Coordinates of C-alpha atoms in Angstrom, one line a residue:
X1 CA -1.9 -11.8 -20.3
X2 CA -1.2 -9.1 -17.6
X3 CA -0.9 -5.5 -18.8
X4 CA 1.0 -3.0 -16.8
X5 CA 1.5 0.8 -17.0
X6 CA 4.1 3.2 -15.7
X7 CA 3.3 5.4 -12.8
X8 CA 3.4 8.4 -15.2
X9 CA 0.7 6.8 -17.4
X10 CA -1.5 6.1 -14.3
X11 CA -1.1 9.7 -13.0
X12 CA -1.9 11.1 -16.5
X13 CA -5.1 9.0 -16.6
X14 CA -6.1 10.2 -13.2
X15 CA -5.5 13.9 -13.9
X16 CA -9.0 14.6 -15.6
X17 CA -10.7 12.9 -12.6
X18 CA -8.7 14.9 -10.1
X19 CA -9.4 18.2 -12.0
X20 CA -13.1 17.3 -11.9
X21 CA -12.9 17.0 -8.1
X22 CA -13.1 13.2 -8.0
X23 CA -9.9 12.7 -6.0
X24 CA -11.7 11.8 -2.8
X25 CA -13.9 9.3 -4.6
X26 CA -10.9 7.6 -6.2
X27 CA -9.2 7.4 -2.8
X28 CA -12.2 5.8 -1.1
X29 CA -12.4 3.2 -3.9
X30 CA -8.8 2.4 -3.5
X31 CA -9.1 2.2 0.3
X32 CA -12.2 0.0 0.1
X33 CA -10.4 -2.4 -2.2
X34 CA -7.3 -2.5 0.0
X35 CA -9.4 -3.2 3.1
X36 CA -11.3 -5.9 1.4
X37 CA -8.1 -7.5 0.2
X38 CA -6.9 -7.7 3.8
X39 CA -10.2 -9.2 4.9
X40 CA -10.0 -11.9 2.2
X41 CA -6.5 -12.7 3.1
X42 CA -7.3 -13.2 6.8
X43 CA -10.3 -15.4 5.9
X44 CA -8.3 -17.5 3.5
X45 CA -5.8 -18.1 6.2
X46 CA -8.6 -19.1 8.6
X47 CA -8.0 -16.2 10.9
X48 CA -10.6 -14.3 12.8
X49 CA -11.3 -10.7 11.7
X50 CA -12.5 -9.5 15.1
X51 CA -9.4 -8.7 17.2
X52 CA -6.9 -9.1 14.4
X53 CA -4.1 -6.7 14.6
X54 CA -3.2 -4.4 11.7
X55 CA -0.4 -1.8 11.5
X56 CA -0.3 0.7 8.6
X57 CA 3.0 2.5 7.8
X58 CA 1.6 5.7 6.5
X59 CA 3.5 8.4 4.6
X60 CA 2.5 12.0 4.2
X61 CA 0.9 11.8 0.8
X62 CA -2.1 10.1 -0.9
X63 CA -0.6 6.6 -0.6
X64 CA -0.6 7.1 3.2
X65 CA -4.2 8.4 2.9
X66 CA -5.2 5.2 1.1
X67 CA -3.7 3.2 3.9
X68 CA -5.2 5.2 6.7
X69 CA -8.7 5.1 5.2
X70 CA -8.4 1.3 4.7
X71 CA -7.2 0.9 8.3
X72 CA -10.2 2.9 9.5
X73 CA -12.5 0.6 7.6
X74 CA -10.8 -2.5 9.1
X75 CA -11.2 -1.0 12.6
X76 CA -14.9 -0.9 11.8
X77 CA -14.7 -4.6 11.4
X78 CA -13.4 -5.0 14.9
X79 CA -9.7 -5.1 14.1
X80 CA -7.1 -3.5 16.4
X81 CA -5.3 -0.9 14.3
X82 CA -2.1 1.1 14.7
X83 CA -0.8 3.8 12.3
X84 CA 2.9 4.6 12.3
X85 CA 3.2 8.1 10.7
X86 CA 6.6 7.8 9.0
X87 CA 6.8 11.5 8.3
X88 CA 5.4 12.7 11.5
X89 CA 2.3 14.0 9.7
X90 CA -0.2 12.4 7.4
X91 CA -3.0 12.9 4.9
X92 CA -5.4 15.1 7.0
X93 CA -8.7 13.5 6.1
X94 CA -7.3 10.0 6.2
X95 CA -5.8 10.6 9.6
X96 CA -9.0 12.1 10.9
X97 CA -11.0 9.0 9.8
X98 CA -8.4 6.7 11.4
X99 CA -8.5 8.5 14.7
X100 CA -12.3 8.6 14.7
X101 CA -12.3 4.8 14.2
X102 CA -10.3 4.4 17.4
X103 CA -7.0 3.6 15.9
X104 CA -3.7 4.1 17.8
X105 CA -1.3 6.6 16.3
X106 CA 2.5 6.5 16.6
X107 CA 4.4 9.5 15.1
X108 CA 7.8 8.2 14.1
X109 CA 10.8 10.1 15.3
X110 CA 14.5 9.3 15.5
X111 CA 14.0 8.3 19.1
X112 CA 11.2 5.7 18.8
X113 CA 12.2 3.7 15.7
X114 CA 12.9 0.6 17.7
X115 CA 9.6 0.7 19.6
X116 CA 7.6 1.5 16.4
X117 CA 9.3 -1.4 14.6
X118 CA 8.5 -3.8 17.4
X119 CA 4.9 -2.7 17.4
X120 CA 4.6 -3.1 13.7
X121 CA 6.4 -6.5 13.7
X122 CA 4.0 -7.8 16.3
X123 CA 0.9 -7.2 14.1
X124 CA -0.7 -9.9 12.1
X125 CA -0.9 -7.6 9.1
X126 CA 1.4 -4.8 8.1
X127 CA 0.2 -2.3 5.3
X128 CA 3.1 -0.5 3.6
X129 CA 1.6 2.8 2.6
X130 CA 4.7 5.1 2.8
X131 CA 5.6 5.9 -0.8
X132 CA 3.4 5.8 -3.9
X133 CA 3.9 5.8 -7.6
X134 CA 5.0 9.4 -7.7
X135 CA 8.0 8.9 -5.3
X136 CA 11.5 9.3 -6.5
X137 CA 14.2 7.4 -4.8
X138 CA 13.7 5.4 -1.6
X139 CA 13.0 5.7 2.1
X140 CA 15.1 8.1 4.1
X141 CA 15.7 9.0 7.8
X142 CA 13.6 7.3 10.5
X143 CA 11.4 5.6 7.8
X144 CA 14.4 3.8 6.3
X145 CA 15.6 2.8 9.8
X146 CA 12.1 1.5 10.6
X147 CA 12.0 -0.7 7.5
X148 CA 15.5 -1.9 8.1
X149 CA 14.6 -2.9 11.7
X150 CA 11.4 -4.6 10.5
X151 CA 13.5 -6.5 7.9
X152 CA 15.6 -8.0 10.7
X153 CA 12.5 -9.3 12.6
X154 CA 9.7 -11.6 11.6
X155 CA 6.9 -9.3 10.6
X156 CA 3.3 -10.3 10.0
X157 CA 1.7 -10.6 6.5
X158 CA 2.9 -7.6 4.5
X159 CA 0.5 -5.9 2.1
X160 CA 1.9 -3.1 -0.1
X161 CA -0.5 -0.3 -0.9
X162 CA -0.2 0.3 -4.7
X163 CA 3.5 -0.4 -4.8
X164 CA 6.2 -1.5 -2.3
X165 CA 7.8 1.7 -0.9
X166 CA 11.1 2.2 -2.6
X167 CA 10.3 0.4 -5.8
X168 CA 10.2 2.6 -8.9
X169 CA 6.7 2.3 -10.5
X170 CA 8.2 2.9 -14.0
X171 CA 11.3 0.7 -14.0
X172 CA 11.1 -1.7 -11.1
X173 CA 14.4 -0.4 -9.7
X174 CA 14.4 -1.0 -6.0
X175 CA 16.0 1.6 -3.6
X176 CA 16.9 -0.2 -0.4
X177 CA 15.6 -0.6 2.1
X178 CA 12.4 -2.1 0.8
X179 CA 9.9 -4.1 2.9
X180 CA 9.2 -7.3 1.0
X181 CA 5.4 -7.7 0.5
X182 CA 3.5 -11.0 0.1
X183 CA 0.7 -9.1 -1.6
X184 CA 0.6 -5.8 -3.5
X185 CA -2.8 -4.3 -3.9
X186 CA -2.5 -1.8 -6.8
X187 CA -5.1 0.6 -8.1
X188 CA -6.5 1.2 -11.6
X189 CA -4.0 -1.1 -13.2
X190 CA -0.8 -3.0 -12.5
X191 CA 2.3 -0.9 -12.4
X192 CA 5.2 -1.8 -14.6
X193 CA 7.5 -1.7 -11.6
X194 CA 5.8 -4.6 -9.8
X195 CA 6.2 -6.9 -12.9
X196 CA 9.8 -5.9 -13.8
X197 CA 12.8 -7.1 -11.9
X198 CA 13.9 -6.5 -9.2
X199 CA 10.6 -4.8 -8.2
X200 CA 8.7 -8.0 -8.8
X201 CA 10.7 -9.8 -6.2
X202 CA 9.4 -7.3 -3.5
X203 CA 5.8 -7.2 -4.7
X204 CA 4.6 -10.8 -4.1
X205 CA 1.2 -11.5 -5.5
X206 CA -0.3 -8.6 -7.4
X207 CA -4.0 -7.8 -7.1
X208 CA -5.5 -5.0 -9.2
X209 CA -8.4 -2.9 -7.8
X210 CA -10.5 -1.0 -10.4
X211 CA -11.2 2.6 -9.3
X212 CA -12.9 4.0 -12.4
X213 CA -9.9 5.3 -14.5
X214 CA -9.4 2.2 -16.5
X215 CA -11.1 3.5 -19.7
X216 CA -8.7 6.5 -19.7
X217 CA -5.5 4.3 -19.8
X218 CA -3.3 4.3 -23.0
X219 CA -1.6 1.2 -24.4
X220 CA 0.3 -0.6 -21.7
X221 CA 4.0 -0.1 -21.2
X222 CA 4.6 -3.8 -20.5
X223 CA 2.8 -7.1 -20.9
X224 CA 3.6 -10.4 -19.1
X225 CA 2.2 -13.8 -19.5
X226 CA 0.1 -15.1 -16.6
X227 CA 0.7 -18.5 -15.1
X228 CA -2.3 -20.0 -17.0
X229 CA -0.5 -19.0 -20.3

């Protein structure tokens, strides 16, 4: 049995930790779990870690911070990393860690969408870390154009950070365009939106990374039978 929670429930469970100043710790745990999930996937596929190419699509908020910290950790394993900053700016500490690791940064603008999409599509792994569970609606502007362009090309293995950007964490409603993931690495607990249709169609396999808030979660909003059941 898989239990899932709305984005609202997750944020409420996180609140006491954030108020206690543990936000950076939660982010590091999430990033570490995301990075390890990418490593396991590459190993499962029989691919080398050193020299593997990873592109993170990073939004301005904490979801982008998770992706940037994870990419910095992957760079430490010898991977070639690129960050496409979909809002032009990014989580300051996450971006600093990424740049310190030697990653290449592309600040997305209206004029470089095609080039950024080509760079992302040529990577072996793409991490979608644009919108998180607190987002309302879908991608807009150059970020939407980027995902539309990537959808027309053959991208590498796509990993969604917490939830595919554009999927509502509470309802599973999908606001096009959404980059279809083969794996969603979600933090604390599964989000209802990645188990409910149509969000589940964009999430692929779902892997939950414990980050220390689990005991604070209420009763789940949704339950689904696992394959073994």
